[in-house]
PDB file of C-alpha atoms in Angstrom:
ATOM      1  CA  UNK A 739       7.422  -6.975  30.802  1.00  0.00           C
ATOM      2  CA  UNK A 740       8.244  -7.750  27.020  1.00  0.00           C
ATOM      3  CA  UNK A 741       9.017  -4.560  24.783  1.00  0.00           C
ATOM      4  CA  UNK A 742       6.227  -3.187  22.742  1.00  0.00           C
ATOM      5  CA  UNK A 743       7.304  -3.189  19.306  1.00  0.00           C
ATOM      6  CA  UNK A 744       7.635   0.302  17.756  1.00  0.00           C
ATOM      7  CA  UNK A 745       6.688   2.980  16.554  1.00  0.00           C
ATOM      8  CA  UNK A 746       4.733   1.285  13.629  1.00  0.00           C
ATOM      9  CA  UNK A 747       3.603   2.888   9.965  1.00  0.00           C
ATOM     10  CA  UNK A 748       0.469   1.364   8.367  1.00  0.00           C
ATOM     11  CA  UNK A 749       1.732   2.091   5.183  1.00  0.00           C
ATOM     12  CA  UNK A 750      -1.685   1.443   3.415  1.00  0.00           C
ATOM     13  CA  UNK A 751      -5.235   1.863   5.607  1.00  0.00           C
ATOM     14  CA  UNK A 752      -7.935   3.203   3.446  1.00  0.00           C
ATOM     15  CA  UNK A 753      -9.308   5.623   6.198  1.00  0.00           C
ATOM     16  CA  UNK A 754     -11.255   7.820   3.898  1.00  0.00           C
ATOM     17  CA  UNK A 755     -13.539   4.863   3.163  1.00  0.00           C
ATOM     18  CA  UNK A 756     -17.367   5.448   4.158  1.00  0.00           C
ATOM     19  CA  UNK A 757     -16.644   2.648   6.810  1.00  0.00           C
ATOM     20  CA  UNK A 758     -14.482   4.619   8.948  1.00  0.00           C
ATOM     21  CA  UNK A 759     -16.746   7.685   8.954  1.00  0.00           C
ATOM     22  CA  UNK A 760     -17.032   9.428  12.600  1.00  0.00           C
ATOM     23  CA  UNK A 761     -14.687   7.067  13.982  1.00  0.00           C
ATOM     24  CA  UNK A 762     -10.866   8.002  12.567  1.00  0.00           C
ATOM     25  CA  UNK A 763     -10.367   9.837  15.907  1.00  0.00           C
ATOM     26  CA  UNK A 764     -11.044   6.360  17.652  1.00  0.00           C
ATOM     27  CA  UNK A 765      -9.458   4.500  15.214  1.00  0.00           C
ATOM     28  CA  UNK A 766      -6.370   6.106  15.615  1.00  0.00           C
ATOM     29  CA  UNK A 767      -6.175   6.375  19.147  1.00  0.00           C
ATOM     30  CA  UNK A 768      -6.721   2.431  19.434  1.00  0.00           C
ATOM     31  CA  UNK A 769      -4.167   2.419  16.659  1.00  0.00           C
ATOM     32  CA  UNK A 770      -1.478   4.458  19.312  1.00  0.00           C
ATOM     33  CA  UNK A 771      -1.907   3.118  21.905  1.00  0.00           C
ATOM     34  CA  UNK A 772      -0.453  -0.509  20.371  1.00  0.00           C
ATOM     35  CA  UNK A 773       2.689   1.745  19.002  1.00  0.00           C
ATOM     36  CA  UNK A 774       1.175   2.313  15.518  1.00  0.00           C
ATOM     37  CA  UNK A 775       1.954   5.968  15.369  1.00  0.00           C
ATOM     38  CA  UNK A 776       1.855   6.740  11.393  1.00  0.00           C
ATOM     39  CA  UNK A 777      -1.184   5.741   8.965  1.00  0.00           C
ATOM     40  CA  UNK A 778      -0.272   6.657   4.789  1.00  0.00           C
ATOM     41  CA  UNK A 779      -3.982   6.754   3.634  1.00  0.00           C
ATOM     42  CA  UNK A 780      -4.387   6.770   0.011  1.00  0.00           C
ATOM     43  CA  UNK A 781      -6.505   7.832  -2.557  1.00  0.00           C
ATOM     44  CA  UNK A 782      -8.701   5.923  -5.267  1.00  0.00           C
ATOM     45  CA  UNK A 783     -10.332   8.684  -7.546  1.00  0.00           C
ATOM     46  CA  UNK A 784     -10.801  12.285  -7.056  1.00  0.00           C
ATOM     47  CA  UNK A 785     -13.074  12.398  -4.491  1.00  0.00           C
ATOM     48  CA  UNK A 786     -11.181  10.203  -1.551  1.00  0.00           C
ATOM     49  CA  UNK A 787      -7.779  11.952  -2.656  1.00  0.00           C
ATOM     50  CA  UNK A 788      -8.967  15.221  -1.809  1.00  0.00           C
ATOM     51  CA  UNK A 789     -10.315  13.469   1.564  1.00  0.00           C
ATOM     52  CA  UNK A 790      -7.145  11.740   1.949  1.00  0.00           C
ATOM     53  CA  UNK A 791      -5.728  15.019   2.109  1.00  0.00           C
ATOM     54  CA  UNK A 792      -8.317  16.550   4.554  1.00  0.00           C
ATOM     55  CA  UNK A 793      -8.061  13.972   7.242  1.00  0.00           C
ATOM     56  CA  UNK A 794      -4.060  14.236   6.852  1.00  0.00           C
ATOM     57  CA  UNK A 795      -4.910  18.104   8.041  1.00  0.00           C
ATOM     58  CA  UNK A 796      -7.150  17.095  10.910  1.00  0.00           C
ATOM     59  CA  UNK A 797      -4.891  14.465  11.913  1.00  0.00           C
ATOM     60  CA  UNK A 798      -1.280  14.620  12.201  1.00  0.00           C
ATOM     61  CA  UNK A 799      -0.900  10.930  12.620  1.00  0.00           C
ATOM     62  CA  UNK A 800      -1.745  10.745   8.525  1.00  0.00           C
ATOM     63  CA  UNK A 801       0.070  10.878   5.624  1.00  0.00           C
ATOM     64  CA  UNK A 802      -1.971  11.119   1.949  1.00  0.00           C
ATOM     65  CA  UNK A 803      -1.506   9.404  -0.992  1.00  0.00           C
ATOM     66  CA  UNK A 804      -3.917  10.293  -4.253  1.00  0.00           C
ATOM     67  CA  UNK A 805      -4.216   9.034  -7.067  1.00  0.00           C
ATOM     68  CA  UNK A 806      -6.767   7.225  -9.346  1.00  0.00           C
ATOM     69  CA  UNK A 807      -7.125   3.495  -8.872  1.00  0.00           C
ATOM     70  CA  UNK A 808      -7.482   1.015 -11.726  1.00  0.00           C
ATOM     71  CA  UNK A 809     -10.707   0.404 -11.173  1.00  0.00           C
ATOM     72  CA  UNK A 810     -12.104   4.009 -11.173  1.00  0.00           C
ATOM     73  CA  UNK A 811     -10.462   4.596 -14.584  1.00  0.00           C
ATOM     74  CA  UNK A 812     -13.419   4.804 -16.728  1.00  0.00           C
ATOM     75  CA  UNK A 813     -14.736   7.052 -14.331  1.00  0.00           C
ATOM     76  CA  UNK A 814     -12.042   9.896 -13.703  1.00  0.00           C
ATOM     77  CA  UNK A 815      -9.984   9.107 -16.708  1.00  0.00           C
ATOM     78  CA  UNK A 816      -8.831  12.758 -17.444  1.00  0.00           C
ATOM     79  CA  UNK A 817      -6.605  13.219 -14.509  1.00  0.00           C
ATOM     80  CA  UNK A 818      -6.799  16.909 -14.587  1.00  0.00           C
ATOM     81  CA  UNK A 819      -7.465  16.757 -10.574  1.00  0.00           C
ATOM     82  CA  UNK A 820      -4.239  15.401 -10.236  1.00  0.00           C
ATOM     83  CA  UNK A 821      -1.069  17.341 -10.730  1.00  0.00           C
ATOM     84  CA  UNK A 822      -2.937  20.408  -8.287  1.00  0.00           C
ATOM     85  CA  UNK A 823      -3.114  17.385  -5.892  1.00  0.00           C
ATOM     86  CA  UNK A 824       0.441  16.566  -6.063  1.00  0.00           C
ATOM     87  CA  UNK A 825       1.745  19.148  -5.467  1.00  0.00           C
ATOM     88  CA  UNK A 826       0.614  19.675  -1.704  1.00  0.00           C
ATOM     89  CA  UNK A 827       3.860  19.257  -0.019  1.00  0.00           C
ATOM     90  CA  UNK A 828       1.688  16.923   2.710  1.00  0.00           C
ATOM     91  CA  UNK A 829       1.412  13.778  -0.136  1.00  0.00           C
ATOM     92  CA  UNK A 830       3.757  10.845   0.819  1.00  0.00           C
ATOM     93  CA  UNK A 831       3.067   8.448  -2.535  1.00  0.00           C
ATOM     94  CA  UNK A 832       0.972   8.590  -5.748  1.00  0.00           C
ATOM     95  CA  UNK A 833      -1.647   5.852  -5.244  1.00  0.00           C
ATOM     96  CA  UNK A 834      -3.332   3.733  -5.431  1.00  0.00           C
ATOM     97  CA  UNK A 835      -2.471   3.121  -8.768  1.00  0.00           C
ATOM     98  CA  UNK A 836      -1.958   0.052 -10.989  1.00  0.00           C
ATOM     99  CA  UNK A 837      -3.178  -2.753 -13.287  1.00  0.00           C
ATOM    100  CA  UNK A 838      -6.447  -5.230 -11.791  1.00  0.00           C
ATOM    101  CA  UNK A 839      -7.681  -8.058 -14.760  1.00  0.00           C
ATOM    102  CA  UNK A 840      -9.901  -9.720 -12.331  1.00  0.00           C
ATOM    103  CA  UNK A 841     -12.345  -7.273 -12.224  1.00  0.00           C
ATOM    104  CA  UNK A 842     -15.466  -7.098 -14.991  1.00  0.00           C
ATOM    105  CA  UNK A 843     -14.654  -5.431 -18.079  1.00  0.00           C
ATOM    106  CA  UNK A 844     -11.387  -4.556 -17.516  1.00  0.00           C
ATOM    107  CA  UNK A 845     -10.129  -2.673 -19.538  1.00  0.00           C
ATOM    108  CA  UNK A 846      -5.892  -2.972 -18.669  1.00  0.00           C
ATOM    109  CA  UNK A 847      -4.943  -0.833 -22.154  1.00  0.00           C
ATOM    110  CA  UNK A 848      -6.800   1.773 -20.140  1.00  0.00           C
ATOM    111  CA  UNK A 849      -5.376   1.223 -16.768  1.00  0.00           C
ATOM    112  CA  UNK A 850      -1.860   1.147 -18.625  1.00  0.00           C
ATOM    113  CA  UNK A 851      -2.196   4.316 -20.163  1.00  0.00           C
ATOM    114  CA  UNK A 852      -3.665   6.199 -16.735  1.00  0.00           C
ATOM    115  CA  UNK A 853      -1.103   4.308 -15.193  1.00  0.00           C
ATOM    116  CA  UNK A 854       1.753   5.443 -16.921  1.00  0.00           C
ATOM    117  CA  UNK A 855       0.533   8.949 -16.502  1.00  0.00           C
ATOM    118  CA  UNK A 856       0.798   8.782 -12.735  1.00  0.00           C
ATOM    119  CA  UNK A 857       4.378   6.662 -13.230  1.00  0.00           C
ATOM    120  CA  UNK A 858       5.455  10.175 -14.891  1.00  0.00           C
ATOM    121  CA  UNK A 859       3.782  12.174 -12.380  1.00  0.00           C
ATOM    122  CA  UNK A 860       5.564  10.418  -9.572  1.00  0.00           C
ATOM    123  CA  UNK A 861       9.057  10.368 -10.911  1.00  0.00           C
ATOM    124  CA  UNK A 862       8.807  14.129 -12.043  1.00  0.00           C
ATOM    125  CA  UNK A 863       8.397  15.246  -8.033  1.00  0.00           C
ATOM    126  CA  UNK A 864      10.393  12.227  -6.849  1.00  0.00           C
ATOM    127  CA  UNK A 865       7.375  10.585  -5.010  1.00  0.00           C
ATOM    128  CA  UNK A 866       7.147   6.754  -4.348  1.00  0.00           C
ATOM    129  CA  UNK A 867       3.938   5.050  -6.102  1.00  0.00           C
ATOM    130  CA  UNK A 868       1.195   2.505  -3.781  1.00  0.00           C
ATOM    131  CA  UNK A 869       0.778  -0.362  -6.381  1.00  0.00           C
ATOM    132  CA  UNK A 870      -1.994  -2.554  -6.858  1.00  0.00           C
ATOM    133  CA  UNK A 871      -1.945  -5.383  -8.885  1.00  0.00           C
ATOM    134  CA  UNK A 872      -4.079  -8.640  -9.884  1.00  0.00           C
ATOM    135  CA  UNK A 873      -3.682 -10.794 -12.488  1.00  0.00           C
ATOM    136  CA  UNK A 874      -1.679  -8.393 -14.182  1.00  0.00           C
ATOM    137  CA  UNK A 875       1.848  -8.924 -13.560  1.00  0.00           C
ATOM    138  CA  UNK A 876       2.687  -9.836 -17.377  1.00  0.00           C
ATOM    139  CA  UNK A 877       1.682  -5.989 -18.357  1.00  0.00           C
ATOM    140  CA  UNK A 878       2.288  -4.182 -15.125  1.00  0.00           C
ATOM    141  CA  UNK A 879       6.345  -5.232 -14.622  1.00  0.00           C
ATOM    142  CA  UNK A 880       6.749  -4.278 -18.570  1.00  0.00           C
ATOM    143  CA  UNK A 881       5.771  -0.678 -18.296  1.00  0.00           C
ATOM    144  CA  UNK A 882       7.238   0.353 -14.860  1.00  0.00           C
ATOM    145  CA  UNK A 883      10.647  -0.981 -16.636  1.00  0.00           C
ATOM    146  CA  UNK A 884      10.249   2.238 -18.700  1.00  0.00           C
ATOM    147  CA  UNK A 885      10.283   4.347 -16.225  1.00  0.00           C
ATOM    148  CA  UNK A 886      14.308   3.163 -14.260  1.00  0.00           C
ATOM    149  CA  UNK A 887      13.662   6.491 -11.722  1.00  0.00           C
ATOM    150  CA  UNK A 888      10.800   5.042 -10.208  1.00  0.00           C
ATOM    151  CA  UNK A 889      10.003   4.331  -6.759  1.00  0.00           C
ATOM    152  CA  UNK A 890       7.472   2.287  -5.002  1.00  0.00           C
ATOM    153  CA  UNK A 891       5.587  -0.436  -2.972  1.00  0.00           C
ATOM    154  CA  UNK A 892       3.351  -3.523  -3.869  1.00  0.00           C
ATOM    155  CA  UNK A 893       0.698  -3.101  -1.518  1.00  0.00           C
ATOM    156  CA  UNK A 894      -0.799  -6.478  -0.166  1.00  0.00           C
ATOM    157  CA  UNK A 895       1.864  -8.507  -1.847  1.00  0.00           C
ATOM    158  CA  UNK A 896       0.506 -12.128  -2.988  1.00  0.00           C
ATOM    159  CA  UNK A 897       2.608 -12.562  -5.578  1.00  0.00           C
ATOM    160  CA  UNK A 898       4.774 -15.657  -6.880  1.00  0.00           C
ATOM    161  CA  UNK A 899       8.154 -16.165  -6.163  1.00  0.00           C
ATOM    162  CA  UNK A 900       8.894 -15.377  -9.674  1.00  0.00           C
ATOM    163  CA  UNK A 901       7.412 -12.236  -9.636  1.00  0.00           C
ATOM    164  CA  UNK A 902       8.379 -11.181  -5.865  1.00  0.00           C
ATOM    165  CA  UNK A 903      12.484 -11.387  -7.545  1.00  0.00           C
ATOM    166  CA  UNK A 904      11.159  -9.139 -10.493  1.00  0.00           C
ATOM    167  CA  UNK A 905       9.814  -6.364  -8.486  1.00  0.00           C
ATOM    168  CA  UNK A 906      12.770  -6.505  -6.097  1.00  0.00           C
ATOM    169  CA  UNK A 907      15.153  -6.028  -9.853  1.00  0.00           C
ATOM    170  CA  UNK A 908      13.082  -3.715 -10.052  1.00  0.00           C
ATOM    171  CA  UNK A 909      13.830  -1.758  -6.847  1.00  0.00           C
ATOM    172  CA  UNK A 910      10.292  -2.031  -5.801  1.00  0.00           C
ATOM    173  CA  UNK A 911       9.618  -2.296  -1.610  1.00  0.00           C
ATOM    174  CA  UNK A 912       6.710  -4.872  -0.762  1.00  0.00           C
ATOM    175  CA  UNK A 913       4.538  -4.895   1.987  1.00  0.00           C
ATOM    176  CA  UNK A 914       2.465  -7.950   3.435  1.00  0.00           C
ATOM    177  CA  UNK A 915      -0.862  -7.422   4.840  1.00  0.00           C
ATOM    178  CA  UNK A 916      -3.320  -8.955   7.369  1.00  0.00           C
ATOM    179  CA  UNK A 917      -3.379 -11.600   4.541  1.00  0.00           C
ATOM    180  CA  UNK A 918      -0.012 -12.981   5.783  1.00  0.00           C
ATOM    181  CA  UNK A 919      -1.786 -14.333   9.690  1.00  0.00           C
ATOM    182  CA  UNK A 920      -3.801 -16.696   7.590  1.00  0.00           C
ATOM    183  CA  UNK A 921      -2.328 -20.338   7.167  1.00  0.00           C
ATOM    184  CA  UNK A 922      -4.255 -20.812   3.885  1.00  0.00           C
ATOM    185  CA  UNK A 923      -2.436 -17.671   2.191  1.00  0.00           C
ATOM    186  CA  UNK A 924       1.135 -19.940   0.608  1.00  0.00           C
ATOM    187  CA  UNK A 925       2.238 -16.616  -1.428  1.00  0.00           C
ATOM    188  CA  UNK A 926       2.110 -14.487   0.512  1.00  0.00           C
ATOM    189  CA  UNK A 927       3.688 -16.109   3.461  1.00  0.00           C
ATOM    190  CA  UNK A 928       6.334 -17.530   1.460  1.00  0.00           C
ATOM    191  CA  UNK A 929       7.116 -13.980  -0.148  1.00  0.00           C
ATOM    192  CA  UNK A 930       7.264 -12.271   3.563  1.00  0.00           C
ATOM    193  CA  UNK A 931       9.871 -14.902   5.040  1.00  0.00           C
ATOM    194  CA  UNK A 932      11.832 -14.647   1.872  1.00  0.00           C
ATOM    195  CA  UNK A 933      11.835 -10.817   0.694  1.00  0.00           C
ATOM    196  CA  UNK A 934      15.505  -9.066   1.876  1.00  0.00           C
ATOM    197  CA  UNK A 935      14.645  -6.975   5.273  1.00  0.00           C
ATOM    198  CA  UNK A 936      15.405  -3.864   3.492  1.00  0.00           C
ATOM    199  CA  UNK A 937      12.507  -4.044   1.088  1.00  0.00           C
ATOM    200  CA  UNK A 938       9.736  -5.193   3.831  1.00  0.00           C
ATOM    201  CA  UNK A 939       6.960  -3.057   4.942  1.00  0.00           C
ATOM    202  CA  UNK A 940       3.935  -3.479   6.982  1.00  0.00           C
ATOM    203  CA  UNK A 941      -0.597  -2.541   6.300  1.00  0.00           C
ATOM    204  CA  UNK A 942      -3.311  -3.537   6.953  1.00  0.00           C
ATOM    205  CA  UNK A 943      -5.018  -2.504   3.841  1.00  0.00           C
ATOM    206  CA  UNK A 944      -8.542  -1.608   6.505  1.00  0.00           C
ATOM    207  CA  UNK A 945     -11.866  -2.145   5.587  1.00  0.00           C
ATOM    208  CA  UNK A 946     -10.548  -4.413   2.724  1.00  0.00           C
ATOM    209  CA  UNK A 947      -8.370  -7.294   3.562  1.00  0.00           C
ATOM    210  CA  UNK A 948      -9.224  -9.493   6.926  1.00  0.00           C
ATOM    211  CA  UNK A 949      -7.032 -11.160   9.465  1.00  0.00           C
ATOM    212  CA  UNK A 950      -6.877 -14.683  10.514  1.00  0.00           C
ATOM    213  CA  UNK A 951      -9.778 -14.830  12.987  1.00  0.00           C
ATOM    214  CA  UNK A 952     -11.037 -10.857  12.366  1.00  0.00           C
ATOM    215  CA  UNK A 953     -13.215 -10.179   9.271  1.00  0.00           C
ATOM    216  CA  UNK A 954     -12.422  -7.538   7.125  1.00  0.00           C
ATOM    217  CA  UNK A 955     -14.812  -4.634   8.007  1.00  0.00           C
ATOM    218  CA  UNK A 956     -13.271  -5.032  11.633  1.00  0.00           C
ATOM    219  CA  UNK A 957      -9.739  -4.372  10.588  1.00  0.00           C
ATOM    220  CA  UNK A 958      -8.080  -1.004  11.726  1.00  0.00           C
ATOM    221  CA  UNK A 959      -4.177  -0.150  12.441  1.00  0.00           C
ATOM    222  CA  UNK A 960      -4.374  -1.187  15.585  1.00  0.00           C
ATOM    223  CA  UNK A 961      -3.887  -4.799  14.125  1.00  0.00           C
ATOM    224  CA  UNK A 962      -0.772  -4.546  12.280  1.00  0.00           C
ATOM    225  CA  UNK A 963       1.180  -5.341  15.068  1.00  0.00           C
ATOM    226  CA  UNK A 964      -0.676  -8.639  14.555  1.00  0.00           C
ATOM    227  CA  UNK A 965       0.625  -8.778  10.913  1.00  0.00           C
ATOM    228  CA  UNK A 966       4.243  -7.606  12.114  1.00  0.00           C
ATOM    229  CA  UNK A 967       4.458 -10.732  14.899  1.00  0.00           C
ATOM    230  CA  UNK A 968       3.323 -13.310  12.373  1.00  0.00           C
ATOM    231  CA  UNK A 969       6.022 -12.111   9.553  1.00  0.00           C
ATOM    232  CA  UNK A 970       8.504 -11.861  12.572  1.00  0.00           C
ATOM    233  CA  UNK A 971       7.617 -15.452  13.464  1.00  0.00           C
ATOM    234  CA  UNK A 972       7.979 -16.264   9.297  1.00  0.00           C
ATOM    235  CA  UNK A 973      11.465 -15.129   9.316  1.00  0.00           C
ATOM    236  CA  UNK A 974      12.737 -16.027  12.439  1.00  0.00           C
ATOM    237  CA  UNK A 975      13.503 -12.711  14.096  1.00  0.00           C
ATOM    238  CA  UNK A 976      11.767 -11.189  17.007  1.00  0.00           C
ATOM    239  CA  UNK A 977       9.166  -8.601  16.354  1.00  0.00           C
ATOM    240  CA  UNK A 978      11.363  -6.041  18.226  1.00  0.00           C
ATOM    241  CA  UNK A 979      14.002  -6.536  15.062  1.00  0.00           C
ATOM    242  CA  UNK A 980      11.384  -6.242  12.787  1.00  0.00           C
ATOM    243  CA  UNK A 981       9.755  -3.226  13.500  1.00  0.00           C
ATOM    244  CA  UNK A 982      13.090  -1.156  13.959  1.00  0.00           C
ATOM    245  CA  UNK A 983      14.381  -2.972  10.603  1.00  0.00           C
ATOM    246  CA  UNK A 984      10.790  -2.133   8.804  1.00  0.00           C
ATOM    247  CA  UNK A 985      11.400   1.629  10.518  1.00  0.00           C
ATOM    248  CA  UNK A 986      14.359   2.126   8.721  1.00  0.00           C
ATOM    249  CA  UNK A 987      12.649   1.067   5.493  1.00  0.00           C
ATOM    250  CA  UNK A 988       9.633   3.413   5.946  1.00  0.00           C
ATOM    251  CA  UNK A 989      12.332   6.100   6.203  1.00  0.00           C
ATOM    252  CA  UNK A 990      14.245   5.463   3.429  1.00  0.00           C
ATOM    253  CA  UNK A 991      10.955   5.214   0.821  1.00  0.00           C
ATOM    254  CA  UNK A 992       8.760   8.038   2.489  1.00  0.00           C
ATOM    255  CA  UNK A 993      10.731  10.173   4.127  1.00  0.00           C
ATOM    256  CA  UNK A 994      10.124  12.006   6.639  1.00  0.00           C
TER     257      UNK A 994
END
């Protein structure tokens, strides 16, 4: 019988969202028995940190992350919630945080400014940051260069080549999501069989990004060991390798 990969950390699954409601019990049990035994769920405003932090205390299978996501700045833009947040000695990251242009309106002077105030946030209590980026790359890799004690991940990396080598000067980790098992996504494929082995993570980024084959709203963790065969098969190593390797590397950026 072949070796089950493992243990596994989704290092970004959005269980908090509405779509997951009644079923994280489920979710996560599906999720274990497949050898995904960690899930870092992060915040997006307020509201989902402070549930990202409640389902960490039901189950001890989470991790939180909070923080107030680019799009949501207009919303929550005072980050008084935040530093109280913080400080719970539970939180693995600050996130999701970063810079999106693609959306309507965007305002990225905005998301800048909020974003540098969670930058300072993180490096002050020695927390790694969840980023999220689109079509921001030119503003975002700037203003983390002002901050040299910071730590992090680009969630659902889809970047260029260029700009995988920048955040990797940088020091950043980045992890490939169920985006990778499609044979459309170039990037992102190219970036996960060419990113050093001790900067690769693993996520499924659930409800939000779909599989090759499984739409979106039916992701979960128990797919990433999906996502961790087809970067395996990218770079050549078993999935065995991988998953020990990509171990090590959840270790070293989120402790224990």
């Amino acid at each position: 019988m072949a070796q089950q990969p493992g243990p596994l950390t989704d290092t970004h699954c959005h269980l908090g969202s509405p779509h997951f409601a009644g079923r994280v019990g489920e979710v996560l049990a599906r999720a274990e028995a497949v050898g995904v035994q960690t899930v870092i769920v992060p915040g997006w405003d307020r509201d989902s940190s402070v549930q990202a932090l409640a389902l960490a205390a039901a189950y001890p299978a989470l991790r939180p992350a909070v923080g107030l996501h680019p799009w949501f700045v207009a919303r929550d833009a005072d980050l008084a919630w935040l530093p109280a947040l913080l400080d719970d000695p539970r939180v693995a990251a600050v996130g999701e945080i970063g810079v999106d242009g693609a959306i309507d309106d965007a305002d990225v002077a905005q998301q800048l400014a909020i974003f540098r105030v969670q930058v300072r946030y993180a490096v002050a209590r020695d927390l790694p940051i969840l980023i999220h980026c689109r079509r921001g790359w030119d503003r975002l890799l700037p203003c983390l260069r002002e901050f040299p004690g910071v730590r992090g991940v680009v969630h659902a990396f889809s970047g260029s080549r260029e700009v995988m080598h920048d955040c990797l000067r940088l020091g950043l980790y980045l992890a490939f999501a169920g985006m990778v098992t499609r044979p459309n996504s170039r990037r992102a494929r190219e970036a996960a069989a060419l990113v050093p082995a001790d900067r690769l993570l693993l996520e499924t980024d659930a409800p939000y990004m779909a599989l090759d084959g499984v739409p979106a709203e039916q992701a979960e963790p128990a797919h990433l060991p999906r996502v961790l065969t087809c970067v395996a098969a990218l770079r050549g190593v078993s999935p065995e390798a991988l998953a020990e390797q990509v171990g090590r590397n959840v270790q070293e950026l989120f402790g224990g």
